[in-house]
Amino acid sequence: MNPVPISPVPRPTRPHHAVNLALQGGGSHGAFTWGVLDALLEDSRLSFEGVSGASAGAVNAVALAHGFASARAAGGDEAAGRAAARATLQRVWHRVAALGAPGAMAQRFARLLLGGASGERMRASLGVDPASRWPSPYQINPLDINPLRSLLDQEIDFNALAGPGTPRVFVSATQVRTGRAEIFQGERLTLASVMASTCLPTVFQAVSIEGEDYWDGGFSANPALLPLVNECESADIVLVQLNPLSHAETPHSPQDITMRMNELAFNASLMSQMRSIAFINQLLADGRLHEGADYRRLLLHRIDIGSAMEALPSASKMSTDGAQMDRLFEAGRIAAIDWLANNFDALGQRSTVDIEQDYLASEVLASTARTAKKLRKSA
């Protein structure tokens, strides 16, 4: 991969806004998020209060926070923190790409840690073919070898992530036993919790934390928005979305069908959270709820992978090809720069995402309206 120059971050000369970031998982497509974050960090009009991530989004979240923490520890200012965050993200993703370079074995594990379960195994995990036989990770990887574990252990100082002046990080993982989302933050945000968030059950053994086993956070909260609502002050949430909401055509090949099913499964939790946010916003707008400590209007924004996906094959999430990651990085930067040019003035004022149109079906909208009406009558 080509080195990305880290330019000095200019001092703020225009209005400043604090935002929260919600980072979806999406295998090696997380390099798009890296590009988005690089551009946002370059713009000194923004600061980052909270960052929530699942799977590859969790990796990006801790890399960003580590940069700020390391700069603070060295006595650096906000500009130094931004530069350090950009450098950390660059270093992590270059190392991820390098995992595929030395040989076939390293390349295989690199594909696996980025979501590269084979079509048959992925279909089995999603219930497409219950009779399919695929080897358990407890059989094919009894030592639970995962190159990402050692990479993050070397690159991220987890003890420093909760320090002052560092964005608050929230990482989601899925309890195997209950299917519930578990949010790790503060002292519980460790290497193990990030590995839990990235744990694909068809590839790696479940990660055990405090006696509970966990799988990939994308199954239950991709990403978790609630911590950004409950524990952060900024009303602006910028979602970096890697799983497309819609496709122009219905997939026909087994691989494309599998990948689309995967996208739908990993968007399900986001759709549910959007429904809740729309419901609360509607009640506030109707006067049924009053803004205050318990409820507040949320302003949603989105930067999505969009057209960058058009040139990529459906299995590209599995690829650790450095050239592809460079293209995704550049696409992420362009998408973020365009978003800032068109939407910065909306921060603190209004949402730039139409939740109802993009995330909610007409039946759900009608049901939400009926429920709100009933609540108004019972008041």
Short mmCIF file of C-alpha atoms in Angstrom, two decimals:
data_model
loop_
_atom_site.label_atom_id
_atom_site.label_comp_id
_atom_site.label_asym_id
_atom_site.label_seq_id
_atom_site.Cartn_x
_atom_site.Cartn_y
_atom_site.Cartn_z
CA MET A 1 0.00 0.00 0.00
CA ASN A 2 1.22 3.51 -0.75
CA PRO A 3 2.06 5.68 2.26
CA VAL A 4 -0.57 8.33 2.97
CA PRO A 5 0.97 11.72 3.84
CA ILE A 6 -0.28 13.04 7.17
CA SER A 7 -0.53 16.77 6.67
CA PRO A 8 -0.61 19.19 9.61
CA VAL A 9 -4.11 19.97 10.81
CA PRO A 10 -4.95 23.68 10.48
CA ARG A 11 -6.17 25.69 13.42
CA PRO A 12 -9.94 26.23 13.52
CA THR A 13 -11.04 29.40 11.80
CA ARG A 14 -14.74 28.55 11.32
CA PRO A 15 -17.62 27.32 13.51
CA HIS A 16 -16.81 24.26 15.58
CA HIS A 17 -19.09 21.27 16.20
CA ALA A 18 -18.74 18.19 18.41
CA VAL A 19 -20.15 15.05 16.83
CA ASN A 20 -20.51 11.39 17.69
CA LEU A 21 -19.41 8.68 15.27
CA ALA A 22 -21.17 5.37 14.64
CA LEU A 23 -18.99 2.96 12.67
CA GLN A 24 -20.44 -0.15 11.03
CA GLY A 25 -18.53 -3.37 10.57
CA GLY A 26 -17.87 -4.64 7.07
CA GLY A 27 -14.66 -6.62 6.80
CA SER A 28 -11.95 -5.06 4.67
CA HIS A 29 -14.48 -2.42 3.58
CA GLY A 30 -13.53 -0.86 6.92
CA ALA A 31 -10.73 0.76 4.87
CA PHE A 32 -13.48 3.05 3.51
CA THR A 33 -14.20 4.12 7.11
CA TRP A 34 -10.48 4.72 7.58
CA GLY A 35 -10.65 7.18 4.66
CA VAL A 36 -13.74 8.86 6.09
CA LEU A 37 -12.10 9.28 9.49
CA ASP A 38 -8.91 10.60 7.91
CA ALA A 39 -10.85 13.39 6.20
CA LEU A 40 -12.94 14.20 9.27
CA LEU A 41 -9.82 14.36 11.43
CA GLU A 42 -8.25 16.68 8.89
CA ASP A 43 -11.12 19.15 9.31
CA SER A 44 -10.42 21.08 12.51
CA ARG A 45 -14.00 22.37 12.69
CA LEU A 46 -15.02 19.00 14.13
CA SER A 47 -14.34 17.34 17.45
CA PHE A 48 -15.32 13.84 18.45
CA GLU A 49 -17.17 13.17 21.67
CA GLY A 50 -18.09 9.51 21.34
CA VAL A 51 -17.26 6.73 18.88
CA SER A 52 -19.31 3.53 18.70
CA GLY A 53 -18.13 0.63 16.56
CA ALA A 54 -18.78 -3.01 15.76
CA SER A 55 -16.34 -5.47 14.21
CA ALA A 56 -14.11 -3.53 11.77
CA GLY A 57 -15.80 -0.39 13.11
CA ALA A 58 -14.54 -1.30 16.57
CA VAL A 59 -10.99 -1.58 15.22
CA ASN A 60 -11.28 1.87 13.63
CA ALA A 61 -12.75 3.30 16.85
CA VAL A 62 -9.93 2.14 19.12
CA ALA A 63 -7.28 3.17 16.57
CA LEU A 64 -8.71 6.69 16.45
CA ALA A 65 -8.91 6.95 20.24
CA HIS A 66 -5.38 5.55 20.67
CA GLY A 67 -4.01 8.35 18.51
CA PHE A 68 -5.57 11.02 20.72
CA ALA A 69 -4.47 9.21 23.89
CA SER A 70 -0.86 8.82 22.74
CA ALA A 71 -0.65 12.48 21.75
CA ARG A 72 -2.05 13.58 25.13
CA ALA A 73 0.44 11.37 26.94
CA ALA A 74 3.24 13.10 25.03
CA GLY A 75 1.90 16.54 25.98
CA GLY A 76 0.43 17.25 22.56
CA ASP A 77 -2.55 19.48 21.83
CA GLU A 78 -5.73 18.85 19.83
CA ALA A 79 -3.90 19.17 16.52
CA ALA A 80 -1.30 16.64 17.64
CA GLY A 81 -4.09 14.28 18.65
CA ARG A 82 -5.69 14.51 15.22
CA ALA A 83 -2.39 13.86 13.47
CA ALA A 84 -1.64 10.92 15.79
CA ALA A 85 -5.10 9.44 15.20
CA ARG A 86 -4.62 9.63 11.44
CA ALA A 87 -1.19 8.03 11.74
CA THR A 88 -2.48 5.20 13.94
CA LEU A 89 -5.33 4.40 11.55
CA GLN A 90 -2.91 4.38 8.64
CA ARG A 91 -0.47 2.11 10.44
CA VAL A 92 -3.16 -0.39 11.51
CA TRP A 93 -4.63 -0.69 8.03
CA HIS A 94 -1.24 -1.00 6.36
CA ARG A 95 -0.43 -3.82 8.74
CA VAL A 96 -3.75 -5.51 8.01
CA ALA A 97 -2.94 -5.39 4.29
CA ALA A 98 0.56 -6.71 4.96
CA LEU A 99 -0.90 -9.82 6.58
CA GLY A 100 -1.80 -11.04 3.11
CA ALA A 101 1.58 -10.39 1.54
CA PRO A 102 4.12 -12.94 2.84
CA GLY A 103 2.41 -16.16 1.79
CA ALA A 104 -0.66 -18.27 1.37
CA MET A 105 -1.09 -19.13 5.06
CA ALA A 106 -0.91 -15.52 6.20
CA GLN A 107 -3.20 -14.52 3.36
CA ARG A 108 -5.73 -17.15 4.37
CA PHE A 109 -5.84 -15.94 7.94
CA ALA A 110 -6.03 -12.34 6.78
CA ARG A 111 -9.08 -13.17 4.68
CA LEU A 112 -10.63 -14.99 7.59
CA LEU A 113 -10.19 -12.21 10.13
CA LEU A 114 -11.74 -9.77 7.67
CA GLY A 115 -14.87 -11.81 7.17
CA GLY A 116 -13.77 -14.30 4.59
CA ALA A 117 -15.91 -17.27 5.47
CA SER A 118 -16.47 -19.31 2.34
CA GLY A 119 -19.80 -19.15 0.56
CA GLU A 120 -20.89 -22.56 1.83
CA ARG A 121 -19.92 -21.81 5.41
CA MET A 122 -21.54 -18.39 5.30
CA ARG A 123 -24.75 -19.88 3.91
CA ALA A 124 -24.74 -22.41 6.69
CA SER A 125 -24.19 -19.74 9.34
CA LEU A 126 -27.13 -17.73 7.97
CA GLY A 127 -29.40 -20.74 7.78
CA VAL A 128 -29.55 -20.98 4.01
CA ASP A 129 -28.48 -24.60 3.93
CA PRO A 130 -28.87 -26.24 7.36
CA ALA A 131 -27.62 -29.56 6.00
CA SER A 132 -24.33 -28.10 4.84
CA ARG A 133 -21.32 -29.46 6.62
CA TRP A 134 -18.55 -27.05 7.48
CA PRO A 135 -15.69 -27.59 9.90
CA SER A 136 -15.97 -25.90 13.27
CA PRO A 137 -13.30 -23.34 14.19
CA TYR A 138 -12.71 -25.49 17.25
CA GLN A 139 -11.54 -28.19 14.79
CA ILE A 140 -9.74 -26.26 12.08
CA ASN A 141 -8.23 -23.63 14.39
CA PRO A 142 -7.85 -25.38 17.77
CA LEU A 143 -5.19 -22.90 18.93
CA ASP A 144 -7.54 -20.01 18.01
CA ILE A 145 -4.84 -18.27 15.99
CA ASN A 146 -5.89 -14.76 14.98
CA PRO A 147 -3.28 -12.36 13.55
CA LEU A 148 -5.50 -9.39 14.39
CA ARG A 149 -5.08 -10.09 18.10
CA SER A 150 -1.32 -9.62 18.08
CA LEU A 151 -1.58 -6.66 15.70
CA LEU A 152 -3.93 -4.74 17.98
CA ASP A 153 -2.00 -5.79 21.09
CA GLN A 154 1.08 -4.15 19.59
CA GLU A 155 -0.63 -1.04 18.20
CA ILE A 156 -3.27 -0.05 20.79
CA ASP A 157 -2.69 0.99 24.41
CA PHE A 158 -6.07 -0.03 25.79
CA ASN A 159 -5.25 1.24 29.29
CA ALA A 160 -4.94 4.77 27.92
CA LEU A 161 -8.20 4.87 25.95
CA ALA A 162 -10.32 6.08 28.87
CA GLY A 163 -8.01 8.98 29.66
CA PRO A 164 -9.01 12.67 29.56
CA GLY A 165 -9.14 14.37 26.19
CA THR A 166 -9.85 11.12 24.37
CA PRO A 167 -13.13 10.39 22.55
CA ARG A 168 -15.30 7.95 24.48
CA VAL A 169 -15.30 4.55 22.78
CA PHE A 170 -18.15 2.03 22.83
CA VAL A 171 -17.60 -1.41 21.32
CA SER A 172 -20.44 -3.89 20.78
CA ALA A 173 -20.28 -7.68 20.93
CA THR A 174 -23.02 -10.31 20.92
CA GLN A 175 -23.62 -12.65 23.84
CA VAL A 176 -23.73 -16.16 22.41
CA ARG A 177 -26.04 -17.42 25.15
CA THR A 178 -28.70 -14.70 24.95
CA GLY A 179 -28.15 -12.97 21.60
CA ARG A 180 -28.08 -9.62 23.40
CA ALA A 181 -25.70 -6.81 22.60
CA GLU A 182 -23.03 -6.09 25.19
CA ILE A 183 -21.41 -2.66 25.12
CA PHE A 184 -17.82 -2.43 26.33
CA GLN A 185 -16.46 0.92 27.45
CA GLY A 186 -14.10 2.46 29.99
CA GLU A 187 -12.15 -0.13 31.97
CA ARG A 188 -14.03 -2.95 30.23
CA LEU A 189 -12.76 -1.81 26.83
CA THR A 190 -9.89 -4.25 26.37
CA LEU A 191 -8.17 -6.23 23.66
CA ALA A 192 -10.52 -9.11 24.48
CA SER A 193 -13.63 -6.98 23.96
CA VAL A 194 -12.46 -5.81 20.53
CA MET A 195 -11.64 -9.39 19.59
CA ALA A 196 -15.13 -10.37 20.74
CA SER A 197 -16.60 -7.64 18.52
CA THR A 198 -14.71 -9.03 15.51
CA CYS A 199 -15.35 -12.72 16.26
CA LEU A 200 -16.97 -14.44 13.29
CA PRO A 201 -18.32 -17.72 14.69
CA THR A 202 -17.62 -19.66 11.51
CA VAL A 203 -13.95 -18.75 11.72
CA PHE A 204 -12.90 -18.16 15.32
CA GLN A 205 -13.74 -19.60 18.69
CA ALA A 206 -16.04 -17.51 20.86
CA VAL A 207 -14.24 -14.96 23.02
CA SER A 208 -14.87 -15.48 26.73
CA ILE A 209 -15.05 -12.39 28.96
CA GLU A 210 -16.01 -12.59 32.62
CA GLY A 211 -17.50 -16.04 32.10
CA GLU A 212 -19.65 -15.02 29.09
CA ASP A 213 -18.96 -16.05 25.50
CA TYR A 214 -19.22 -13.50 22.68
CA TRP A 215 -19.46 -13.36 18.90
CA ASP A 216 -19.28 -10.53 16.37
CA GLY A 217 -21.04 -7.33 17.44
CA GLY A 218 -22.61 -6.97 14.02
CA PHE A 219 -25.22 -9.59 14.89
CA SER A 220 -26.80 -7.48 17.64
CA ALA A 221 -25.67 -3.83 17.29
CA ASN A 222 -24.00 -2.75 14.06
CA PRO A 223 -23.17 -0.29 15.50
CA ALA A 224 -24.75 0.53 18.87
CA LEU A 225 -26.35 3.98 18.84
CA LEU A 226 -27.83 3.96 22.35
CA PRO A 227 -24.54 4.75 24.18
CA LEU A 228 -24.12 7.82 21.97
CA VAL A 229 -27.62 8.89 22.96
CA ASN A 230 -27.42 8.16 26.69
CA GLU A 231 -23.82 9.03 27.52
CA CYS A 232 -22.84 11.81 25.14
CA GLU A 233 -24.07 15.40 24.99
CA SER A 234 -23.85 16.07 21.26
CA ALA A 235 -27.10 15.51 19.38
CA ASP A 236 -25.27 14.90 16.10
CA ILE A 237 -24.51 11.29 15.17
CA VAL A 238 -22.55 10.64 11.98
CA LEU A 239 -23.07 7.07 10.80
CA VAL A 240 -20.46 5.52 8.52
CA GLN A 241 -22.44 2.79 6.77
CA LEU A 242 -20.73 -0.08 4.97
CA ASN A 243 -23.68 -2.41 4.39
CA PRO A 244 -25.89 -1.11 1.55
CA LEU A 245 -29.53 -0.47 2.37
CA SER A 246 -30.70 -1.31 -1.13
CA HIS A 247 -29.62 -2.92 -4.37
CA ALA A 248 -30.81 -2.04 -7.85
CA GLU A 249 -31.18 -5.68 -8.84
CA THR A 250 -32.09 -8.92 -7.11
CA PRO A 251 -28.99 -11.13 -6.81
CA HIS A 252 -29.10 -14.45 -8.67
CA SER A 253 -25.79 -16.22 -8.13
CA PRO A 254 -25.30 -18.23 -4.91
CA GLN A 255 -22.43 -15.98 -3.84
CA ASP A 256 -24.33 -12.74 -4.50
CA ILE A 257 -27.43 -14.07 -2.72
CA THR A 258 -25.30 -15.02 0.27
CA MET A 259 -23.63 -11.63 0.43
CA ARG A 260 -26.96 -9.80 0.19
CA MET A 261 -28.36 -11.96 2.99
CA ASN A 262 -25.30 -11.07 5.00
CA GLU A 263 -25.90 -7.35 4.39
CA LEU A 264 -29.53 -7.65 5.45
CA ALA A 265 -28.63 -9.58 8.60
CA PHE A 266 -25.99 -7.07 9.63
CA ASN A 267 -28.29 -4.10 8.96
CA ALA A 268 -31.20 -5.51 11.01
CA SER A 269 -30.08 -4.05 14.34
CA LEU A 270 -29.45 -0.65 12.77
CA MET A 271 -32.95 -0.60 11.28
CA SER A 272 -34.43 -1.37 14.69
CA GLN A 273 -32.45 1.40 16.38
CA MET A 274 -33.46 3.87 13.68
CA ARG A 275 -37.10 2.98 14.30
CA SER A 276 -36.69 3.83 18.00
CA ILE A 277 -34.98 7.13 17.23
CA ALA A 278 -37.70 8.09 14.76
CA PHE A 279 -40.36 7.25 17.34
CA ILE A 280 -38.76 9.40 20.06
CA ASN A 281 -38.18 12.28 17.64
CA GLN A 282 -41.84 12.11 16.60
CA LEU A 283 -43.07 12.19 20.19
CA LEU A 284 -40.85 15.20 20.89
CA ALA A 285 -42.10 16.96 17.78
CA ASP A 286 -45.73 16.28 18.79
CA GLY A 287 -45.14 17.61 22.30
CA ARG A 288 -45.91 14.27 23.94
CA LEU A 289 -42.39 14.23 25.34
CA HIS A 290 -40.41 17.24 26.44
CA GLU A 291 -36.74 17.69 25.70
CA GLY A 292 -34.59 17.51 28.79
CA ALA A 293 -32.37 15.15 30.72
CA ASP A 294 -34.35 12.06 29.75
CA TYR A 295 -35.23 12.75 26.11
CA ARG A 296 -33.69 14.86 23.40
CA ARG A 297 -33.97 15.25 19.67
CA LEU A 298 -31.27 13.44 17.74
CA LEU A 299 -29.74 14.66 14.51
CA LEU A 300 -28.73 11.82 12.22
CA HIS A 301 -26.20 12.03 9.41
CA ARG A 302 -24.72 9.36 7.14
CA ILE A 303 -21.64 8.82 5.02
CA ASP A 304 -22.06 5.54 3.16
CA ILE A 305 -19.90 3.45 0.89
CA GLY A 306 -22.48 3.95 -1.87
CA SER A 307 -21.03 4.11 -5.36
CA ALA A 308 -17.65 2.83 -4.16
CA MET A 309 -19.28 -0.60 -3.97
CA GLU A 310 -20.24 -0.61 -7.64
CA ALA A 311 -16.74 -1.40 -8.81
CA LEU A 312 -16.20 -4.10 -6.20
CA PRO A 313 -17.20 -7.76 -6.44
CA SER A 314 -19.57 -9.13 -3.82
CA ALA A 315 -16.76 -11.06 -2.11
CA SER A 316 -14.51 -8.01 -1.79
CA LYS A 317 -15.04 -7.86 1.99
CA MET A 318 -12.75 -10.89 2.14
CA SER A 319 -9.91 -9.31 0.22
CA THR A 320 -6.76 -8.00 1.87
CA ASP A 321 -5.46 -6.63 -1.41
CA GLY A 322 -3.52 -3.46 -0.69
CA ALA A 323 -4.60 -1.76 -3.92
CA GLN A 324 -8.27 -2.33 -3.07
CA MET A 325 -7.78 -0.90 0.41
CA ASP A 326 -6.07 2.15 -1.07
CA ARG A 327 -9.04 2.68 -3.40
CA LEU A 328 -11.49 2.30 -0.52
CA PHE A 329 -9.47 4.72 1.59
CA GLU A 330 -9.52 7.32 -1.19
CA ALA A 331 -13.25 6.72 -1.76
CA GLY A 332 -13.85 7.26 1.96
CA ARG A 333 -11.92 10.52 1.95
CA ILE A 334 -13.82 11.81 -1.08
CA ALA A 335 -17.18 10.81 0.42
CA ALA A 336 -16.38 12.57 3.70
CA ILE A 337 -15.09 15.73 2.02
CA ASP A 338 -18.23 15.87 -0.13
CA TRP A 339 -20.41 15.30 2.92
CA LEU A 340 -18.71 18.10 4.82
CA ALA A 341 -19.09 20.49 1.91
CA ASN A 342 -22.81 19.78 1.62
CA ASN A 343 -23.84 19.17 5.22
CA PHE A 344 -21.53 20.87 7.72
CA ASP A 345 -23.91 23.79 8.23
CA ALA A 346 -26.67 21.33 9.21
CA LEU A 347 -24.72 20.13 12.27
CA GLY A 348 -26.53 21.15 15.42
CA GLN A 349 -29.54 22.24 13.36
CA ARG A 350 -31.17 19.33 11.56
CA SER A 351 -30.75 15.75 10.41
CA THR A 352 -29.40 15.15 6.93
CA VAL A 353 -30.81 11.61 6.84
CA ASP A 354 -34.48 10.93 6.18
CA ILE A 355 -34.93 8.08 8.66
CA GLU A 356 -38.49 7.40 7.60
CA GLN A 357 -37.70 7.14 3.91
CA ASP A 358 -34.38 5.31 4.17
CA TYR A 359 -34.88 2.96 7.10
CA LEU A 360 -38.58 2.49 7.84
CA ALA A 361 -41.25 0.77 5.79
CA SER A 362 -44.61 2.48 5.28
CA GLU A 363 -46.30 -0.06 7.54
CA VAL A 364 -43.91 0.77 10.36
CA LEU A 365 -44.47 4.49 9.83
CA ALA A 366 -48.22 4.02 10.03
CA SER A 367 -47.90 1.93 13.18
CA THR A 368 -45.60 4.54 14.77
CA ALA A 369 -48.08 7.31 13.97
CA ARG A 370 -50.97 5.31 15.44
CA THR A 371 -49.01 4.61 18.63
CA ALA A 372 -48.07 8.27 19.01
CA LYS A 373 -51.71 9.27 18.50
CA LYS A 374 -52.86 6.83 21.19
CA LEU A 375 -50.27 8.20 23.59
CA ARG A 376 -51.47 11.76 22.94
CA LYS A 377 -55.08 10.76 23.65
CA SER A 378 -54.15 8.98 26.88
CA ALA A 379 -52.17 11.96 28.17
#
